Every structure is written in C-alpha cells, then in structure tokens.
PDB file of C-alpha atoms in Angstrom:
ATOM      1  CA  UNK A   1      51.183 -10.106  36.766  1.00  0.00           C
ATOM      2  CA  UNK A   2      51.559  -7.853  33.483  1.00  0.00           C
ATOM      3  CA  UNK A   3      53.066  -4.706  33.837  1.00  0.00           C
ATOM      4  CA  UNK A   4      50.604  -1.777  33.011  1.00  0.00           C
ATOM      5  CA  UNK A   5      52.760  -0.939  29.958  1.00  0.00           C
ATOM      6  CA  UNK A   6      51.948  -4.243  28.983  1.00  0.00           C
ATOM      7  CA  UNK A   7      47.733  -3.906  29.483  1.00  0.00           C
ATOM      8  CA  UNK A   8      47.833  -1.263  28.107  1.00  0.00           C
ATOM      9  CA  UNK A   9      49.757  -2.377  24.887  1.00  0.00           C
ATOM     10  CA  UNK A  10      47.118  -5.507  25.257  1.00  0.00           C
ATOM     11  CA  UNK A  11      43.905  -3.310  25.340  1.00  0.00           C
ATOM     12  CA  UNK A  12      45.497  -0.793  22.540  1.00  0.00           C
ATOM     13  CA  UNK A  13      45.643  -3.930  20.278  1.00  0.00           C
ATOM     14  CA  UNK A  14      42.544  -5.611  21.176  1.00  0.00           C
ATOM     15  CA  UNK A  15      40.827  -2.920  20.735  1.00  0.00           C
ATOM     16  CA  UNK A  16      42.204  -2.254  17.596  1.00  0.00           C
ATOM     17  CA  UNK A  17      41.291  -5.632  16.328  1.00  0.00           C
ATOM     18  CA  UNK A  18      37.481  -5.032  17.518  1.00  0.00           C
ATOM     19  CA  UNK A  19      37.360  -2.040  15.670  1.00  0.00           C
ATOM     20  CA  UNK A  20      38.674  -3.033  12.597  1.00  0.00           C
ATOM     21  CA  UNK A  21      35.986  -3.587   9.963  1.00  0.00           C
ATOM     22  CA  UNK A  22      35.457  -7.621   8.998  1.00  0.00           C
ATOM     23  CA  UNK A  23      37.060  -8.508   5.574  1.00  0.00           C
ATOM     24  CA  UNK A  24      34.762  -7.336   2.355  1.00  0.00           C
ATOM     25  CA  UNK A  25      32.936 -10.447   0.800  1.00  0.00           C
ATOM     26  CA  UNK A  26      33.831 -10.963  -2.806  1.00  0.00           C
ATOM     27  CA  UNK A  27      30.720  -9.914  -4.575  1.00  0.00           C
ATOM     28  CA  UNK A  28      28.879 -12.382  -5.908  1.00  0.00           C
ATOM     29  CA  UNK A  29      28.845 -13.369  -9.242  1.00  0.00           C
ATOM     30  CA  UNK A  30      28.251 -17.185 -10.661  1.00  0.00           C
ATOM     31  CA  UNK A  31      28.409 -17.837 -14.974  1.00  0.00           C
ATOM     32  CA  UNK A  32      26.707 -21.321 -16.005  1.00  0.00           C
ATOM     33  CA  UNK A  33      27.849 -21.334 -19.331  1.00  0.00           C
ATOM     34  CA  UNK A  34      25.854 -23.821 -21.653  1.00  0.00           C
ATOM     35  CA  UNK A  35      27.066 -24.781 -25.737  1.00  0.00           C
ATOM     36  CA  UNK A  36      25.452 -27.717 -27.399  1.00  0.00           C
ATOM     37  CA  UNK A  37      25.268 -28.810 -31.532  1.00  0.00           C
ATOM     38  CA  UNK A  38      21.830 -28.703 -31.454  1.00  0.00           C
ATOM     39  CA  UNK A  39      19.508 -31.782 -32.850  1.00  0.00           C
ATOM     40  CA  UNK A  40      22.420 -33.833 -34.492  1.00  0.00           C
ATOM     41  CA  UNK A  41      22.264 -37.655 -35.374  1.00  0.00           C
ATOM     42  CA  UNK A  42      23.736 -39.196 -31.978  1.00  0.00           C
ATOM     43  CA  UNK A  43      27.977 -39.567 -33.402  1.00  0.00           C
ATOM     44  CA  UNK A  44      27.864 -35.815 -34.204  1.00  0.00           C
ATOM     45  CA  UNK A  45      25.677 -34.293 -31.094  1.00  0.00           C
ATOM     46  CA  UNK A  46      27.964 -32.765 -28.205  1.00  0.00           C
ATOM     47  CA  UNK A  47      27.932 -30.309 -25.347  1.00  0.00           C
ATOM     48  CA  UNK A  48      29.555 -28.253 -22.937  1.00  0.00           C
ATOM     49  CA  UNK A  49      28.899 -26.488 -19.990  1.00  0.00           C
ATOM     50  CA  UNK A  50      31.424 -24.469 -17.926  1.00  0.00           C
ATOM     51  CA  UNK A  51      30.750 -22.516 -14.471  1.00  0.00           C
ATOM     52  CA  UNK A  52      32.491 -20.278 -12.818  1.00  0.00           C
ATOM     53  CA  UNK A  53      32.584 -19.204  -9.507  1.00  0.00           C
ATOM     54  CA  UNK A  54      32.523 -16.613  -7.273  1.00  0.00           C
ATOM     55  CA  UNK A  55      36.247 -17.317  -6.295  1.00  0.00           C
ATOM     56  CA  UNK A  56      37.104 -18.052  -9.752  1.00  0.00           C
ATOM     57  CA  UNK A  57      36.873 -21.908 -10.166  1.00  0.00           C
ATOM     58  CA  UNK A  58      35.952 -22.689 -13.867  1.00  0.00           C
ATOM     59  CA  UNK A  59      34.875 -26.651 -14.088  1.00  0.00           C
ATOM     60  CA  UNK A  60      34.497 -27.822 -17.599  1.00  0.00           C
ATOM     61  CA  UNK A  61      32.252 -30.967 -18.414  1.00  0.00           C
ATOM     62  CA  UNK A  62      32.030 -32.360 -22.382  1.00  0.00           C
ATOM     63  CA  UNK A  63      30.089 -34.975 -23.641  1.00  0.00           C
ATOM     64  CA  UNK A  64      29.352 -36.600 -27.005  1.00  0.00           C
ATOM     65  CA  UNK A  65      26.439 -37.456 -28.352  1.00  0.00           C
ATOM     66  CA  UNK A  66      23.287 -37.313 -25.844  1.00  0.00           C
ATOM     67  CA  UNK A  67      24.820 -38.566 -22.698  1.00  0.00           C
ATOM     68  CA  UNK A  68      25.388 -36.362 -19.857  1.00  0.00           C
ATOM     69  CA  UNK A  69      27.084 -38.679 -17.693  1.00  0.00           C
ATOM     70  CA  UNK A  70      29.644 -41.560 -18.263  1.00  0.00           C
ATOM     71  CA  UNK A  71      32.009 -42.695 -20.343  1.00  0.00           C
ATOM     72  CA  UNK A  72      31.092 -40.032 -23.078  1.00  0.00           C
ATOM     73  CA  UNK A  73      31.429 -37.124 -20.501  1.00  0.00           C
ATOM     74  CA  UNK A  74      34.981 -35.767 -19.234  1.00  0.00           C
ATOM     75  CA  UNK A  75      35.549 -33.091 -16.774  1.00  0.00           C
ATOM     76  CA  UNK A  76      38.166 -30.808 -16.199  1.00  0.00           C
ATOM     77  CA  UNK A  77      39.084 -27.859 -13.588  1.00  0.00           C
ATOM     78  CA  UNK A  78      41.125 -24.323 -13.991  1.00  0.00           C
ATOM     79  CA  UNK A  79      40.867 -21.256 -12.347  1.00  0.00           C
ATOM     80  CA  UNK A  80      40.381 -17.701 -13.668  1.00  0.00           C
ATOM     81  CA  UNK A  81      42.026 -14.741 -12.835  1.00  0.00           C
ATOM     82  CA  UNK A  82      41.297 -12.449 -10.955  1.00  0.00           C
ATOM     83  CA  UNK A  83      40.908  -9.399 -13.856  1.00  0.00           C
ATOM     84  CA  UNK A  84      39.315 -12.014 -15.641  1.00  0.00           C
ATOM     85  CA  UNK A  85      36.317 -12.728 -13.112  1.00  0.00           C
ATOM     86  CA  UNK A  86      36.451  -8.335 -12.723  1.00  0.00           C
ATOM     87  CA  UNK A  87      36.387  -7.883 -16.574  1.00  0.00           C
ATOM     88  CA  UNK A  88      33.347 -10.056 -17.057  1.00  0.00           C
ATOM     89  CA  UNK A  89      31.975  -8.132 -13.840  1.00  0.00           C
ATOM     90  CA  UNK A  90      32.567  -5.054 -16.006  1.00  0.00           C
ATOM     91  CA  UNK A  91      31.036  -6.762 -18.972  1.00  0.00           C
ATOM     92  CA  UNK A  92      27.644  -7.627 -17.550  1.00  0.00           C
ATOM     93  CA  UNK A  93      27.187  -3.759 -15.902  1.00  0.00           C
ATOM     94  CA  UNK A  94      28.204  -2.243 -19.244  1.00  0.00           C
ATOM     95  CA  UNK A  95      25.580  -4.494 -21.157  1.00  0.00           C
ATOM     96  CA  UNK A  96      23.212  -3.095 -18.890  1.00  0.00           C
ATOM     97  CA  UNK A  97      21.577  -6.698 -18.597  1.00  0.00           C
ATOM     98  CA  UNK A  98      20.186  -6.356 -14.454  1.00  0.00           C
ATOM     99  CA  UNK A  99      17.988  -2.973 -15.283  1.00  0.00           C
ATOM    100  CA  UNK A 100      17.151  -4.301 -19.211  1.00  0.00           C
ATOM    101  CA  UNK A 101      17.197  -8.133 -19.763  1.00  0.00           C
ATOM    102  CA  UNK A 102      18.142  -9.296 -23.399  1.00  0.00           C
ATOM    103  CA  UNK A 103      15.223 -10.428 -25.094  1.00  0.00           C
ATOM    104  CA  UNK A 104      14.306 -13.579 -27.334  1.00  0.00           C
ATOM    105  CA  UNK A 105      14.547 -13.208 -31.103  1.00  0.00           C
ATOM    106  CA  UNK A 106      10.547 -12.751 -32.716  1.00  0.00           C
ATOM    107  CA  UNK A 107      11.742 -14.698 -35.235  1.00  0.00           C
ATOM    108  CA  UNK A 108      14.109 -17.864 -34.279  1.00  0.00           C
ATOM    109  CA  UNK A 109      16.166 -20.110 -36.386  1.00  0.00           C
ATOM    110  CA  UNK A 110      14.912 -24.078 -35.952  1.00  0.00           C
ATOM    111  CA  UNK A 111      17.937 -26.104 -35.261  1.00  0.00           C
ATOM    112  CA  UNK A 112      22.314 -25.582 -35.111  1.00  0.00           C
ATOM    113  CA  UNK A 113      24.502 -25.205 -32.544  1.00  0.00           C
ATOM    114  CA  UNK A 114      23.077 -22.789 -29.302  1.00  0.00           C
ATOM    115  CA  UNK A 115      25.415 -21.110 -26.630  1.00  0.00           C
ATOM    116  CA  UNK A 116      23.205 -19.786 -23.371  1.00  0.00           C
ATOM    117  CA  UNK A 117      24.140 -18.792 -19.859  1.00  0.00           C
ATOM    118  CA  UNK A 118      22.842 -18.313 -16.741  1.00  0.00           C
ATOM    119  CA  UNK A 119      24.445 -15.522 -14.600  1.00  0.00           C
ATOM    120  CA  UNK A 120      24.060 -14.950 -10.714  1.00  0.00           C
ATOM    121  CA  UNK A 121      25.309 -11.455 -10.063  1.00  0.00           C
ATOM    122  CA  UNK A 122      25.115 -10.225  -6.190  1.00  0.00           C
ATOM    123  CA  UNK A 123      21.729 -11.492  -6.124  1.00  0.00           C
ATOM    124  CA  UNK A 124      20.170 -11.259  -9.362  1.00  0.00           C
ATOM    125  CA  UNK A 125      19.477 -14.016 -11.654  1.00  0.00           C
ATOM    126  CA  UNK A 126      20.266 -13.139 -15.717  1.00  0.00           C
ATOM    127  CA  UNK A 127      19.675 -15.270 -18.317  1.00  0.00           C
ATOM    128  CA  UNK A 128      21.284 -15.262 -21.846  1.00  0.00           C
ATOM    129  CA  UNK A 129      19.372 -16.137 -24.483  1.00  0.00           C
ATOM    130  CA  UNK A 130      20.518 -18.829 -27.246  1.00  0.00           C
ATOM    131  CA  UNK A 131      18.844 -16.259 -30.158  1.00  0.00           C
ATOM    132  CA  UNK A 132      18.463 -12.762 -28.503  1.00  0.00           C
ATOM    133  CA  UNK A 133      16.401 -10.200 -30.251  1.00  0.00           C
ATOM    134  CA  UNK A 134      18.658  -8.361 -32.803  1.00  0.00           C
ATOM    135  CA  UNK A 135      19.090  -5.455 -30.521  1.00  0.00           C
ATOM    136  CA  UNK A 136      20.396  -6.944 -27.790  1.00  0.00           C
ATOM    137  CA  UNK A 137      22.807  -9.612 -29.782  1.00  0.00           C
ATOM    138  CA  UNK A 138      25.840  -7.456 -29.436  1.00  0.00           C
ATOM    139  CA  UNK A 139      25.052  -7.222 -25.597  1.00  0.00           C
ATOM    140  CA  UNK A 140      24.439 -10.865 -25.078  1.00  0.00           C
ATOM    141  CA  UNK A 141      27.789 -11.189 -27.856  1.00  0.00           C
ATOM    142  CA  UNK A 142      29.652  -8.783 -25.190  1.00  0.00           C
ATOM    143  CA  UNK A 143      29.104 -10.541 -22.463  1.00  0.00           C
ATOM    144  CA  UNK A 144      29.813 -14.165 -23.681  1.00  0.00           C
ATOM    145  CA  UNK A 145      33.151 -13.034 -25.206  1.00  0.00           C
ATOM    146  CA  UNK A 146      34.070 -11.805 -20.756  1.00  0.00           C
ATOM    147  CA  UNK A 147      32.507 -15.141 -20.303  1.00  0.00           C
ATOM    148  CA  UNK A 148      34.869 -16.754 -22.835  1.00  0.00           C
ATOM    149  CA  UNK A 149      37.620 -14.816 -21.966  1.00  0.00           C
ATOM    150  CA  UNK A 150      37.538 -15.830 -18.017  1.00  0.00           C
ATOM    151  CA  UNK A 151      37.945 -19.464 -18.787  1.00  0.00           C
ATOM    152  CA  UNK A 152      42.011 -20.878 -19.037  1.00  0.00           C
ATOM    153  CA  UNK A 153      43.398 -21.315 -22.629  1.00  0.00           C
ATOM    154  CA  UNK A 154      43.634 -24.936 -21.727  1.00  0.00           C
ATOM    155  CA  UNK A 155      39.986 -25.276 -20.408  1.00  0.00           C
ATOM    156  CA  UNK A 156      38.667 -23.062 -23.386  1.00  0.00           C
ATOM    157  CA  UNK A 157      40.574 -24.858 -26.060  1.00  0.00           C
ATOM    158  CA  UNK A 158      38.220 -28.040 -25.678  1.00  0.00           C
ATOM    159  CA  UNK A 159      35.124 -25.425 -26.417  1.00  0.00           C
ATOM    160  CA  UNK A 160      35.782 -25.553 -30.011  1.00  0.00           C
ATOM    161  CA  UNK A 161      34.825 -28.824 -32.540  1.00  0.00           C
ATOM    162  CA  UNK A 162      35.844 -29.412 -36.105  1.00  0.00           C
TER     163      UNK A 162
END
C-alpha cells in the first residue's frame, strides 16, 4: 500500500503532467523548388528540383536531358538548419507573398533557363513565378535566395551548370 506522502507525490505529478500544455507543432511550411534549362537540344537540357520540409529534410533530384527518371536522374538528401528553415520563414512574411501574390510578367521572355517554386506555408499554397511582373521580381528574388540559402553547400553545389 503507498504511503499518503507517496499519493500524494503521485497525484501532484500526474496532475502536473495533465496540465501541462501538448508540445507546439512546428508550423508548417513545405518549398518545392523547381530549375530547368529551358527548351535545349536533348545533351544540353537538365533539371532540378529540391523540397524541403517541414522538419527540414532537403531531397535533391537532377536529371539530364528530358528524363525524369533513370539512369539520367540522381538523388541526394541533406538537412537544413534550423535558422535556415526560420530565415526563409522570415523571408516569405517579409515579401508579403500570402496577403499579395507575385504576379506574371505582361511581357515574358520565350525560352532559357526558368527557376519556380511552390510554397506551402501553415496552410496556404504560394506559387513563384518563373518571370514575375517587374514589381514583384525582387520579392520573388528575396525569397528564392532563403530558398537557396536553406539547402546544404553540398546539396546546393550540384544547382549550378557550366
């Protein structure tokens, strides 16, 4: 039989336990990152695409030419840091992008190499335009530079091509 020292000790702690709020969910915030060469003969075509998640996971896919799967696709997987995934959090808010979308350029160039992303942020969708309208380039240019910035130097270093 427990001593009443001991229930009460118990009941202190269980009820502490009860009472103590649930851990806070990370907010939510997904990147699908997206870079291709645009229309390219087939030996000089590429893309990329790189997400990031929530907890941080960044998976990297490249592929040459057209393919998207195979031998001409490789994959690889880092994870971002923590004032990484907060500064690119920041980013987004301070570009304003959930209350004032960026828009698509009036007047868009035919052809080269496009970057876009697709952004998931507690909820709302955002979407990054490949040519945004010139007053909302340095927004869109803000936010892909968090974007860039939250993948690892070894991940981000297969991004670039001669």
């Amino acid at each position: 039989m427990l001593s009443r020292r001991r229930m009460i000790g118990l009941s202190l702690a269980f009820g502490s336990a009860v009472a103590m709020p649930a851990a806070a969910k990370s907010p939510e915030l997904q990147v699908e990152l997206h870079l291709s060469s645009g229309p390219l003969p087939p030996q000089y075509a590429w893309s990329n695409a790189v997400t990031i998640t929530t907890e941080g996971l960044v998976t990297l896919k490249t592929c040459e030419g057209y393919e998207t799967e195979g031998a001409a696709c490789e994959s690889a997987k880092g994870q971002a840091t923590p004032e990484s995934l907060t500064a690119l959090r920041d980013a987004i808010l301070a570009a304003n992008l959930l209350k004032s979308p960026a828009r698509e350029s009036e007047t868009p160039v035919i052809g080269g190499p496009a970057t876009t992303a697709r952004i998931l942020l507690d909820g709302t969708a955002i979407t990054l335009p490949a040519q945004p309208a010139a007053a909302d380039a340095p927004r869109v240019q803000a936010v892909l530079n968090a974007i860039k910035a939250a993948i690892p130097a070894d991940l981000a270093a297969k991004l670039t091509r001669d």
